[in-house]
Amino acid sequence: MKYKRILLKLSGEALMGNKKFGIDNERLSQYAREIKQAVDGGVEVAVVIGGGNIFRGIQAEQGGMDRVQGDYMGMLATVINSMALQSALENIQVETRLQSAIKMEQICEPFIRRKAVRHLEKGRVVIFGAGTGNPYFTTDTAATLRAIEIEANVILKGTRVDGIYTADPEKDPAATKYESISFTEVYEKGLEVMDMTAFTLCKENNLPIIVFDMNKPGNLKKVLSGEAIGTLVEV
Ligand code: GTP
């Protein structure tokens, strides 16, 4: 495998599958199987999952709710998804530990960096819930922050598109995919990879990003073994 320790960022929306809300069990199990393949291949896997299938902070604001309140609700939504993923992984005998940025000791461990690293070293999948624990930060930022803290080799952003394109492929049929691209080029071309906070954090800490299609079975393992799947963003 090309990478020893990874941080996998999954989107909450993707967990919905074809549903309009909540969690699609088939999709959830598929993600668990993908992760198991990575673990079986000897890769240390940490996961951050969004909460958009349950609640989005931005929507709350549009509805007249305080942004900060909405963001905290979104963080709780990520914990729900994290617990679902934890169960799905345990169902297929993958050892896991869930750590939350907001303490909820009846449900999971608090985030402790050194413990997280020990868990990874022991081959456990560590899921980080509740984002960064702070409002105004996205789960992409949480994923980046945790990836840097645990010294992951790469952040893998699993999405429903198979990489970064010259333009939005859903709007422009002439758009072509980059196999790799530099951080600077992404800035210059104004391409959307992650929000700016997350993206800058990656750039400043030299953390490569791979954007790839997580919904295609076998893709995660392919990325990890170095196949040119998706788009690699690096210095
Ligand atoms: P090592 O013994 O260091 O290998 O790690 P471990 O995670 O097995 O040890 P620990 O005794 O810390 O944890 C045993 C179980 O309790 C694991 O499933 C942990 O996720 C869980 N656990 C540990 N701390 C907490 C906590 O604060 N809250 C909750 N809900 N569970 C916890």
Tab-separated table of N, CA, C and O in Angstrom, residues 109-193:
chain	number	residue	atom	x	y	z
A	109	GLU	N	-15.553	8.092	23.458
A	109	GLU	CA	-14.401	8.697	24.124
A	109	GLU	C	-14.315	10.172	23.755
A	109	GLU	O	-14.751	10.554	22.677
A	110	PRO	N	-13.709	10.962	24.616
A	110	PRO	CA	-13.418	12.337	24.191
A	110	PRO	C	-12.237	12.301	23.231
A	110	PRO	O	-11.473	11.337	23.232
A	111	PHE	N	-12.077	13.338	22.423
A	111	PHE	CA	-10.934	13.373	21.514
A	111	PHE	C	-9.657	13.583	22.320
A	111	PHE	O	-9.501	14.564	23.029
A	112	ILE	N	-8.780	12.607	22.243
A	112	ILE	CA	-7.452	12.727	22.857
A	112	ILE	C	-6.465	12.261	21.794
A	112	ILE	O	-6.473	11.089	21.408
A	113	ARG	N	-5.677	13.175	21.317
A	113	ARG	CA	-4.816	12.870	20.180
A	113	ARG	C	-3.931	11.652	20.405
A	113	ARG	O	-3.851	10.751	19.583
A	114	ARG	N	-3.280	11.610	21.550
A	114	ARG	CA	-2.354	10.500	21.792
A	114	ARG	C	-3.077	9.154	21.837
A	114	ARG	O	-2.549	8.138	21.409
A	115	LYS	N	-4.297	9.170	22.389
A	115	LYS	CA	-5.064	7.915	22.424
A	115	LYS	C	-5.463	7.509	21.007
A	115	LYS	O	-5.400	6.345	20.645
A	116	ALA	N	-5.856	8.495	20.238
A	116	ALA	CA	-6.254	8.218	18.852
A	116	ALA	C	-5.101	7.542	18.110
A	116	ALA	O	-5.288	6.540	17.412
A	117	VAL	N	-3.913	8.073	18.289
A	117	VAL	CA	-2.748	7.512	17.599
A	117	VAL	C	-2.479	6.081	18.067
A	117	VAL	O	-2.212	5.193	17.272
A	118	ARG	N	-2.614	5.836	19.366
A	118	ARG	CA	-2.419	4.467	19.896
A	118	ARG	C	-3.434	3.509	19.272
A	118	ARG	O	-3.098	2.391	18.890
A	119	HIS	N	-4.688	3.952	19.212
A	119	HIS	CA	-5.727	3.107	18.608
A	119	HIS	C	-5.350	2.753	17.169
A	119	HIS	O	-5.467	1.602	16.746
A	120	LEU	N	-4.895	3.759	16.437
A	120	LEU	CA	-4.520	3.522	15.035
A	120	LEU	C	-3.375	2.518	14.947
A	120	LEU	O	-3.399	1.597	14.139
A	121	GLU	N	-2.403	2.701	15.826
A	121	GLU	CA	-1.251	1.784	15.831
A	121	GLU	C	-1.688	0.347	16.107
A	121	GLU	O	-1.062	-0.596	15.662
A	122	LYS	N	-2.780	0.214	16.873
A	122	LYS	CA	-3.285	-1.132	17.179
A	122	LYS	C	-4.222	-1.657	16.098
A	122	LYS	O	-4.864	-2.691	16.280
A	123	GLY	N	-4.348	-0.912	15.014
A	123	GLY	CA	-5.159	-1.382	13.887
A	123	GLY	C	-6.640	-1.078	14.012
A	123	GLY	O	-7.453	-1.600	13.250
A	124	ARG	N	-6.990	-0.231	14.958
A	124	ARG	CA	-8.402	0.141	15.106
A	124	ARG	C	-8.727	1.312	14.193
A	124	ARG	O	-7.902	2.214	14.036
A	125	VAL	N	-9.934	1.304	13.672
A	125	VAL	CA	-10.389	2.461	12.905
A	125	VAL	C	-10.844	3.515	13.911
A	125	VAL	O	-11.629	3.208	14.812
A	126	VAL	N	-10.331	4.710	13.796
A	126	VAL	CA	-10.736	5.766	14.714
A	126	VAL	C	-11.649	6.737	13.976
A	126	VAL	O	-11.276	7.297	12.939
A	127	ILE	N	-12.849	6.901	14.500
A	127	ILE	CA	-13.803	7.830	13.899
A	127	ILE	C	-13.835	9.073	14.777
A	127	ILE	O	-13.983	8.970	16.003
A	128	PHE	N	-13.668	10.218	14.148
A	128	PHE	CA	-13.705	11.473	14.893
A	128	PHE	C	-15.061	12.142	14.677
A	128	PHE	O	-15.400	12.524	13.548
A	129	GLY	N	-15.826	12.301	15.738
A	129	GLY	CA	-17.147	12.915	15.630
A	129	GLY	C	-17.152	14.345	16.143
A	129	GLY	O	-16.190	14.809	16.753
A	130	ALA	N	-18.246	15.039	15.863
A	130	ALA	CA	-18.512	16.409	16.338
A	130	ALA	C	-17.563	17.453	15.761
A	130	ALA	O	-17.306	18.477	16.387
A	131	GLY	N	-17.087	17.200	14.569
A	131	GLY	CA	-16.283	18.205	13.860
A	131	GLY	C	-15.082	18.644	14.664
A	131	GLY	O	-14.390	17.817	15.262
A	132	THR	N	-14.832	19.953	14.686
A	132	THR	CA	-13.728	20.474	15.492
A	132	THR	C	-14.226	20.802	16.895
A	132	THR	O	-13.449	21.195	17.756
A	133	GLY	N	-15.542	20.709	17.086
A	133	GLY	CA	-16.127	21.107	18.361
A	133	GLY	C	-16.428	22.592	18.413
A	133	GLY	O	-16.872	23.108	19.443
A	134	ASN	N	-16.177	23.265	17.299
A	134	ASN	CA	-16.413	24.716	17.246
A	134	ASN	C	-17.319	25.094	16.086
A	134	ASN	O	-17.208	24.502	15.011
A	135	PRO	N	-18.180	26.090	16.313
A	135	PRO	CA	-18.996	26.567	15.197
A	135	PRO	C	-18.130	27.280	14.154
A	135	PRO	O	-16.980	27.608	14.435
A	136	TYR	N	-18.680	27.496	13.008
A	136	TYR	CA	-18.015	28.198	11.890
A	136	TYR	C	-16.925	27.374	11.215
A	136	TYR	O	-16.210	27.890	10.370
A	137	PHE	N	-16.769	26.121	11.610
A	137	PHE	CA	-15.802	25.275	10.900
A	137	PHE	C	-16.544	24.094	10.284
A	137	PHE	O	-17.423	23.526	10.907
A	138	THR	N	-16.159	23.748	9.084
A	138	THR	CA	-16.822	22.639	8.389
A	138	THR	C	-16.208	21.300	8.815
A	138	THR	O	-15.157	21.263	9.453
A	139	THR	N	-16.852	20.219	8.402
A	139	THR	CA	-16.257	18.908	8.682
A	139	THR	C	-15.018	18.685	7.809
A	139	THR	O	-14.166	17.878	8.166
A	140	ASP	N	-14.927	19.379	6.675
A	140	ASP	CA	-13.682	19.297	5.892
A	140	ASP	C	-12.526	19.867	6.715
A	140	ASP	O	-11.417	19.333	6.718
A	141	THR	N	-12.787	20.955	7.409
A	141	THR	CA	-11.748	21.548	8.257
A	141	THR	C	-11.417	20.609	9.412
A	141	THR	O	-10.247	20.404	9.741
A	142	ALA	N	-12.437	20.017	9.991
A	142	ALA	CA	-12.207	19.052	11.079
A	142	ALA	C	-11.349	17.897	10.568
A	142	ALA	O	-10.385	17.483	11.224
A	143	ALA	N	-11.672	17.409	9.398
A	143	ALA	CA	-10.931	16.281	8.818
A	143	ALA	C	-9.465	16.664	8.607
A	143	ALA	O	-8.559	15.899	8.930
A	144	THR	N	-9.266	17.862	8.097
A	144	THR	CA	-7.903	18.328	7.840
A	144	THR	C	-7.127	18.487	9.135
A	144	THR	O	-5.988	18.038	9.267
A	145	LEU	N	-7.769	19.102	10.101
A	145	LEU	CA	-7.127	19.311	11.399
A	145	LEU	C	-6.731	17.979	12.031
A	145	LEU	O	-5.580	17.787	12.451
A	146	ARG	N	-7.658	17.044	12.045
A	146	ARG	CA	-7.358	15.728	12.642
A	146	ARG	C	-6.274	15.011	11.847
A	146	ARG	O	-5.392	14.368	12.425
A	147	ALA	N	-6.335	15.118	10.540
A	147	ALA	CA	-5.327	14.460	9.701
A	147	ALA	C	-3.938	14.974	10.058
A	147	ALA	O	-2.985	14.199	10.175
A	148	ILE	N	-3.829	16.272	10.253
A	148	ILE	CA	-2.535	16.862	10.593
A	148	ILE	C	-2.113	16.407	11.994
A	148	ILE	O	-0.969	16.016	12.223
A	149	GLU	N	-3.067	16.418	12.905
A	149	GLU	CA	-2.746	16.030	14.287
A	149	GLU	C	-2.247	14.597	14.390
A	149	GLU	O	-1.344	14.300	15.166
A	150	ILE	N	-2.867	13.697	13.649
A	150	ILE	CA	-2.456	12.289	13.746
A	150	ILE	C	-1.344	11.963	12.749
A	150	ILE	O	-0.940	10.813	12.615
A	151	GLU	N	-0.894	12.973	12.048
A	151	GLU	CA	0.174	12.815	11.042
A	151	GLU	C	-0.187	11.802	9.966
A	151	GLU	O	0.603	10.914	9.631
A	152	ALA	N	-1.381	11.947	9.455
A	152	ALA	CA	-1.796	11.109	8.323
A	152	ALA	C	-0.963	11.486	7.100
A	152	ALA	O	-0.522	12.626	6.970
A	153	ASN	N	-0.746	10.515	6.220
A	153	ASN	CA	0.039	10.786	5.007
A	153	ASN	C	-0.764	11.530	3.961
A	153	ASN	O	-0.215	12.174	3.081
A	154	VAL	N	-2.085	11.396	4.063
A	154	VAL	CA	-2.935	11.954	3.011
A	154	VAL	C	-4.357	12.075	3.542
A	154	VAL	O	-4.751	11.343	4.448
A	155	ILE	N	-5.098	13.023	2.993
A	155	ILE	CA	-6.523	13.078	3.305
A	155	ILE	C	-7.278	12.650	2.051
A	155	ILE	O	-7.012	13.144	0.958
A	156	LEU	N	-8.165	11.692	2.215
A	156	LEU	CA	-8.926	11.177	1.089
A	156	LEU	C	-10.338	11.707	1.187
A	156	LEU	O	-11.043	11.426	2.153
A	157	LYS	N	-10.719	12.488	0.205
A	157	LYS	CA	-12.065	13.035	0.236
A	157	LYS	C	-12.959	12.218	-0.686
A	157	LYS	O	-12.873	12.315	-1.914
A	158	GLY	N	-13.758	11.380	-0.063
A	158	GLY	CA	-14.680	10.535	-0.817
A	158	GLY	C	-15.912	11.327	-1.195
A	158	GLY	O	-16.600	11.850	-0.334
A	159	THR	N	-16.174	11.444	-2.490
A	159	THR	CA	-17.321	12.228	-2.935
A	159	THR	C	-18.109	11.429	-3.960
A	159	THR	O	-17.823	10.268	-4.199
A	160	ARG	N	-19.077	12.071	-4.591
A	160	ARG	CA	-19.824	11.355	-5.639
A	160	ARG	C	-19.288	11.672	-7.022
A	160	ARG	O	-19.712	11.090	-8.008
A	161	VAL	N	-18.356	12.634	-7.117
A	161	VAL	CA	-17.676	12.823	-8.402
A	161	VAL	C	-16.304	12.166	-8.311
A	161	VAL	O	-15.776	11.950	-7.228
A	162	ASP	N	-15.733	11.849	-9.455
A	162	ASP	CA	-14.514	11.035	-9.417
A	162	ASP	C	-13.238	11.855	-9.454
A	162	ASP	O	-12.181	11.334	-9.775
A	163	GLY	N	-13.321	13.146	-9.113
A	163	GLY	CA	-12.110	13.946	-9.061
A	163	GLY	C	-12.404	15.420	-9.259
A	163	GLY	O	-13.561	15.843	-9.199
A	164	ILE	N	-11.342	16.177	-9.511
A	164	ILE	CA	-11.485	17.614	-9.728
A	164	ILE	C	-11.443	17.870	-11.232
A	164	ILE	O	-10.555	17.390	-11.926
A	165	TYR	N	-12.423	18.625	-11.692
A	165	TYR	CA	-12.552	18.896	-13.122
A	165	TYR	C	-12.233	20.361	-13.434
A	165	TYR	O	-12.282	21.225	-12.553
A	166	THR	N	-11.952	20.622	-14.703
A	166	THR	CA	-11.673	21.992	-15.146
A	166	THR	C	-12.901	22.887	-14.936
A	166	THR	O	-12.781	24.092	-14.767
A	167	ALA	N	-14.081	22.294	-14.964
A	167	ALA	CA	-15.337	23.010	-14.676
A	167	ALA	C	-16.295	21.983	-14.076
A	167	ALA	O	-15.962	20.796	-14.026
A	168	ASP	N	-17.441	22.426	-13.623
A	168	ASP	CA	-18.403	21.495	-13.030
A	168	ASP	C	-18.898	20.502	-14.090
A	168	ASP	O	-19.610	20.887	-15.016
A	169	PRO	N	-18.528	19.228	-13.957
A	169	PRO	CA	-18.896	18.257	-14.996
A	169	PRO	C	-20.401	18.041	-15.115
A	169	PRO	O	-20.886	17.575	-16.147
A	170	GLU	N	-21.134	18.396	-14.056
A	170	GLU	CA	-22.587	18.233	-14.122
A	170	GLU	C	-23.231	19.359	-14.943
A	170	GLU	O	-24.367	19.272	-15.373
A	171	LYS	N	-22.466	20.462	-15.162
A	171	LYS	CA	-23.002	21.589	-15.945
A	171	LYS	C	-22.317	21.724	-17.299
A	171	LYS	O	-22.927	22.156	-18.272
A	172	ASP	N	-21.027	21.386	-17.337
A	172	ASP	CA	-20.254	21.588	-18.557
A	172	ASP	C	-19.721	20.244	-19.072
A	172	ASP	O	-18.789	19.674	-18.519
A	173	PRO	N	-20.339	19.736	-20.152
A	173	PRO	CA	-19.939	18.416	-20.645
A	173	PRO	C	-18.503	18.379	-21.195
A	173	PRO	O	-17.916	17.297	-21.336
A	174	ALA	N	-17.943	19.547	-21.472
A	174	ALA	CA	-16.580	19.592	-22.016
A	174	ALA	C	-15.511	19.556	-20.917
A	174	ALA	O	-14.312	19.538	-21.204
A	175	ALA	N	-15.954	19.565	-19.664
A	175	ALA	CA	-15.001	19.591	-18.546
A	175	ALA	C	-14.140	18.330	-18.525
A	175	ALA	O	-14.625	17.238	-18.808
A	176	THR	N	-12.860	18.510	-18.226
A	176	THR	CA	-11.973	17.341	-18.141
A	176	THR	C	-11.403	17.230	-16.727
A	176	THR	O	-11.320	18.217	-15.992
A	177	LYS	N	-10.988	16.015	-16.384
A	177	LYS	CA	-10.529	15.737	-15.022
A	177	LYS	C	-9.014	15.893	-14.903
A	177	LYS	O	-8.290	15.525	-15.808
A	178	TYR	N	-8.591	16.457	-13.799
A	178	TYR	CA	-7.155	16.507	-13.502
A	178	TYR	C	-6.739	15.206	-12.827
A	178	TYR	O	-7.423	14.740	-11.917
A	179	GLU	N	-5.611	14.676	-13.243
A	179	GLU	CA	-5.083	13.513	-12.536
A	179	GLU	C	-4.353	13.999	-11.279
A	179	GLU	O	-4.452	13.415	-10.218
A	180	SER	N	-3.617	15.101	-11.455
A	180	SER	CA	-3.038	15.756	-10.290
A	180	SER	C	-2.973	17.253	-10.562
A	180	SER	O	-2.999	17.685	-11.718
A	181	ILE	N	-2.905	18.005	-9.496
A	181	ILE	CA	-2.919	19.460	-9.603
A	181	ILE	C	-2.225	20.025	-8.364
A	181	ILE	O	-2.250	19.385	-7.300
A	182	SER	N	-1.607	21.199	-8.498
A	182	SER	CA	-0.933	21.769	-7.332
A	182	SER	C	-1.911	22.632	-6.537
A	182	SER	O	-2.925	23.094	-7.071
A	183	PHE	N	-1.578	22.860	-5.273
A	183	PHE	CA	-2.417	23.720	-4.433
A	183	PHE	C	-2.580	25.096	-5.081
A	183	PHE	O	-3.673	25.648	-5.130
A	184	THR	N	-1.459	25.625	-5.589
A	184	THR	CA	-1.472	26.961	-6.181
A	184	THR	C	-2.418	27.024	-7.379
A	184	THR	O	-3.179	27.981	-7.521
A	185	GLU	N	-2.367	25.982	-8.211
A	185	GLU	CA	-3.249	25.966	-9.387
A	185	GLU	C	-4.726	25.949	-8.974
A	185	GLU	O	-5.559	26.566	-9.630
A	186	VAL	N	-5.012	25.206	-7.919
A	186	VAL	CA	-6.404	25.151	-7.449
A	186	VAL	C	-6.866	26.550	-7.053
A	186	VAL	O	-7.951	27.003	-7.424
A	187	TYR	N	-5.991	27.269	-6.315
A	187	TYR	CA	-6.296	28.660	-5.934
A	187	TYR	C	-6.506	29.514	-7.177
A	187	TYR	O	-7.518	30.188	-7.327
A	188	GLU	N	-5.519	29.474	-8.058
A	188	GLU	CA	-5.529	30.357	-9.226
A	188	GLU	C	-6.745	30.135	-10.115
A	188	GLU	O	-7.320	31.072	-10.642
A	189	LYS	N	-7.103	28.869	-10.263
A	189	LYS	CA	-8.229	28.560	-11.155
A	189	LYS	C	-9.574	28.643	-10.432
A	189	LYS	O	-10.621	28.477	-11.051
A	190	GLY	N	-9.504	28.886	-9.131
A	190	GLY	CA	-10.739	29.013	-8.356
A	190	GLY	C	-11.547	27.718	-8.323
A	190	GLY	O	-12.774	27.746	-8.289
A	191	LEU	N	-10.861	26.581	-8.327
A	191	LEU	CA	-11.565	25.295	-8.313
A	191	LEU	C	-12.029	24.977	-6.896
A	191	LEU	O	-11.383	25.344	-5.922
A	192	GLU	N	-13.146	24.275	-6.819
A	192	GLU	CA	-13.663	23.945	-5.491
A	192	GLU	C	-13.237	22.546	-5.081
A	192	GLU	O	-13.633	21.563	-5.683
A	193	VAL	N	-12.405	22.479	-4.062
A	193	VAL	CA	-11.957	21.181	-3.568
A	193	VAL	C	-12.490	20.991	-2.152
A	193	VAL	O	-13.151	20.009	-1.829
